[in-house]
Amino acid sequence: MRYLITLRVTAQPATPPPAELMEAIMKLGEEATGAGVLLDTAGLAPSAQGARVELAGGRLSVTDGPFAEAKELISYALYQVRSKEEAVEWSSRFLRLHRDLWEGWEGEADIRRVMGPEDFAAPA
């Protein structure tokens, strides 16, 4: 199963991320890649550089960012794992690094299963 994890910052210290945090994140990424579960990961530009396309009442509209959300999406990771619990564990490890190495940083990870062809197959 594939899971997409998105990361949002809810509180961030005024200081930049410590070097030891960045090193720990790289090490965790290498571990996940070596285990064959991390398919892709990247940071996301601020919403000010994006747009939203909406369909409502039969009409399409486009709104340029920034968006009013108080929590900014900052990155994503795509995992190929055996279960939702495994995706939760990898995400928890990532957030624990932040807790342990960057005092005052707070955030949340949303874990969503990516649907595949098997989800749309006709019942047998």
mmCIF file of C-alpha atoms in Angstrom:
data_model
loop_
_atom_site.group_PDB
_atom_site.id
_atom_site.type_symbol
_atom_site.label_atom_id
_atom_site.label_comp_id
_atom_site.label_asym_id
_atom_site.label_seq_id
_atom_site.Cartn_x
_atom_site.Cartn_y
_atom_site.Cartn_z
ATOM 1 C CA MET A 1 0.000 0.000 0.000
ATOM 2 C CA ARG A 2 1.149 3.490 -0.740
ATOM 3 C CA TYR A 3 0.632 6.311 1.747
ATOM 4 C CA LEU A 4 1.123 10.021 1.217
ATOM 5 C CA ILE A 5 2.205 11.896 4.324
ATOM 6 C CA THR A 6 1.916 15.688 4.353
ATOM 7 C CA LEU A 7 3.593 17.783 7.022
ATOM 8 C CA ARG A 8 2.210 21.015 8.450
ATOM 9 C CA VAL A 9 3.963 23.414 10.809
ATOM 10 C CA THR A 10 1.763 24.673 13.652
ATOM 11 C CA ALA A 11 4.485 26.480 15.670
ATOM 12 C CA GLN A 12 8.041 27.249 14.641
ATOM 13 C CA PRO A 13 10.854 28.823 16.659
ATOM 14 C CA ALA A 14 12.496 31.960 15.284
ATOM 15 C CA THR A 15 15.765 30.033 14.959
ATOM 16 C CA PRO A 16 16.604 27.980 11.857
ATOM 17 C CA PRO A 17 16.486 24.183 12.126
ATOM 18 C CA PRO A 18 19.546 22.857 13.958
ATOM 19 C CA ALA A 19 22.173 21.069 11.874
ATOM 20 C CA GLU A 20 21.756 17.944 14.020
ATOM 21 C CA LEU A 21 18.057 17.836 13.115
ATOM 22 C CA MET A 22 18.834 18.049 9.409
ATOM 23 C CA GLU A 23 21.432 15.292 9.766
ATOM 24 C CA ALA A 24 18.941 13.101 11.657
ATOM 25 C CA ILE A 25 16.295 13.679 8.968
ATOM 26 C CA MET A 26 18.768 12.659 6.259
ATOM 27 C CA LYS A 27 19.697 9.539 8.224
ATOM 28 C CA LEU A 28 16.030 8.595 8.684
ATOM 29 C CA GLY A 29 15.431 9.130 4.953
ATOM 30 C CA GLU A 30 18.397 6.902 4.124
ATOM 31 C CA GLU A 31 17.051 4.235 6.471
ATOM 32 C CA ALA A 32 13.585 4.366 4.886
ATOM 33 C CA THR A 33 15.082 4.292 1.384
ATOM 34 C CA GLY A 34 17.314 1.368 2.336
ATOM 35 C CA ALA A 35 14.283 -0.476 3.710
ATOM 36 C CA GLY A 36 12.599 0.049 0.331
ATOM 37 C CA VAL A 37 9.636 1.972 1.757
ATOM 38 C CA LEU A 38 10.382 5.622 0.914
ATOM 39 C CA LEU A 39 9.387 6.321 -2.689
ATOM 40 C CA ASP A 40 9.647 10.120 -2.795
ATOM 41 C CA THR A 41 9.921 13.157 -0.549
ATOM 42 C CA ALA A 42 10.308 16.890 -1.057
ATOM 43 C CA GLY A 43 9.682 20.255 0.489
ATOM 44 C CA LEU A 44 6.771 22.365 -0.689
ATOM 45 C CA ALA A 45 6.979 26.062 -1.571
ATOM 46 C CA PRO A 46 4.780 28.434 0.458
ATOM 47 C CA SER A 47 1.134 28.670 -0.583
ATOM 48 C CA ALA A 48 1.833 32.195 -1.853
ATOM 49 C CA GLN A 49 3.507 30.525 -4.826
ATOM 50 C CA GLY A 50 0.523 28.275 -5.538
ATOM 51 C CA ALA A 51 -3.064 28.417 -6.700
ATOM 52 C CA ARG A 52 -6.349 26.678 -5.954
ATOM 53 C CA VAL A 53 -8.745 25.539 -8.684
ATOM 54 C CA GLU A 54 -12.311 25.093 -7.451
ATOM 55 C CA LEU A 55 -15.460 23.701 -9.049
ATOM 56 C CA ALA A 56 -18.655 25.011 -7.449
ATOM 57 C CA GLY A 57 -22.078 25.556 -8.959
ATOM 58 C CA GLY A 58 -20.843 24.267 -12.305
ATOM 59 C CA ARG A 59 -18.180 26.956 -12.532
ATOM 60 C CA LEU A 60 -14.402 26.733 -12.281
ATOM 61 C CA SER A 61 -12.518 29.422 -10.427
ATOM 62 C CA VAL A 62 -8.828 29.936 -9.804
ATOM 63 C CA THR A 63 -7.498 31.627 -6.677
ATOM 64 C CA ASP A 64 -3.837 32.516 -6.345
ATOM 65 C CA GLY A 65 -2.154 31.969 -2.984
ATOM 66 C CA PRO A 66 -1.397 32.711 -0.278
ATOM 67 C CA PHE A 67 -4.248 30.924 1.397
ATOM 68 C CA ALA A 68 -5.705 31.852 4.755
ATOM 69 C CA GLU A 69 -4.868 28.551 6.473
ATOM 70 C CA ALA A 70 -3.004 29.131 9.725
ATOM 71 C CA LYS A 71 -0.976 25.968 9.133
ATOM 72 C CA GLU A 72 1.316 25.871 6.116
ATOM 73 C CA LEU A 73 2.026 22.584 4.322
ATOM 74 C CA ILE A 74 5.804 22.330 4.127
ATOM 75 C CA SER A 75 6.660 18.872 2.792
ATOM 76 C CA TYR A 76 5.426 15.464 1.751
ATOM 77 C CA ALA A 77 6.672 11.897 1.690
ATOM 78 C CA LEU A 78 5.359 8.943 -0.283
ATOM 79 C CA TYR A 79 5.799 5.515 1.316
ATOM 80 C CA GLN A 80 5.185 1.962 0.069
ATOM 81 C CA VAL A 81 4.411 0.003 3.244
ATOM 82 C CA ARG A 82 2.452 -3.032 4.397
ATOM 83 C CA SER A 83 -0.043 -1.183 6.604
ATOM 84 C CA LYS A 84 -1.338 2.142 7.837
ATOM 85 C CA GLU A 85 0.356 1.381 11.152
ATOM 86 C CA GLU A 86 3.740 1.218 9.412
ATOM 87 C CA ALA A 87 3.099 4.598 7.759
ATOM 88 C CA VAL A 88 2.151 5.999 11.176
ATOM 89 C CA GLU A 89 5.392 4.651 12.660
ATOM 90 C CA TRP A 90 7.611 6.286 10.014
ATOM 91 C CA SER A 91 5.732 9.588 10.435
ATOM 92 C CA SER A 92 5.995 9.390 14.213
ATOM 93 C CA ARG A 93 9.743 8.846 13.985
ATOM 94 C CA PHE A 94 10.057 11.951 11.807
ATOM 95 C CA LEU A 95 8.050 14.091 14.240
ATOM 96 C CA ARG A 96 9.970 12.718 17.243
ATOM 97 C CA LEU A 97 13.186 13.981 15.636
ATOM 98 C CA HIS A 98 11.706 17.465 15.601
ATOM 99 C CA ARG A 99 10.506 17.160 19.203
ATOM 100 C CA ASP A 100 13.901 15.964 20.405
ATOM 101 C CA LEU A 101 16.162 18.222 18.331
ATOM 102 C CA TRP A 102 14.292 21.528 17.768
ATOM 103 C CA GLU A 103 12.693 22.827 20.932
ATOM 104 C CA GLY A 104 9.481 24.742 20.321
ATOM 105 C CA TRP A 105 8.761 23.283 16.876
ATOM 106 C CA GLU A 106 5.281 21.825 16.535
ATOM 107 C CA GLY A 107 3.591 20.239 13.583
ATOM 108 C CA GLU A 108 1.288 17.551 12.341
ATOM 109 C CA ALA A 109 1.490 14.833 9.730
ATOM 110 C CA ASP A 110 -1.578 13.724 7.782
ATOM 111 C CA ILE A 111 -1.392 10.143 6.535
ATOM 112 C CA ARG A 112 -3.535 9.263 3.513
ATOM 113 C CA ARG A 113 -3.623 5.993 1.617
ATOM 114 C CA VAL A 114 -3.076 6.427 -2.106
ATOM 115 C CA MET A 115 -5.688 4.458 -3.998
ATOM 116 C CA GLY A 116 -4.507 2.047 -6.665
ATOM 117 C CA PRO A 117 -6.088 0.069 -9.511
ATOM 118 C CA GLU A 118 -7.202 -2.595 -7.047
ATOM 119 C CA ASP A 119 -9.537 -0.042 -5.450
ATOM 120 C CA PHE A 120 -11.444 0.338 -8.708
ATOM 121 C CA ALA A 121 -11.562 -3.296 -9.853
ATOM 122 C CA ALA A 122 -14.978 -4.768 -10.495
ATOM 123 C CA PRO A 123 -16.096 -7.208 -7.784
ATOM 124 C CA ALA A 124 -15.507 -10.835 -8.679
#
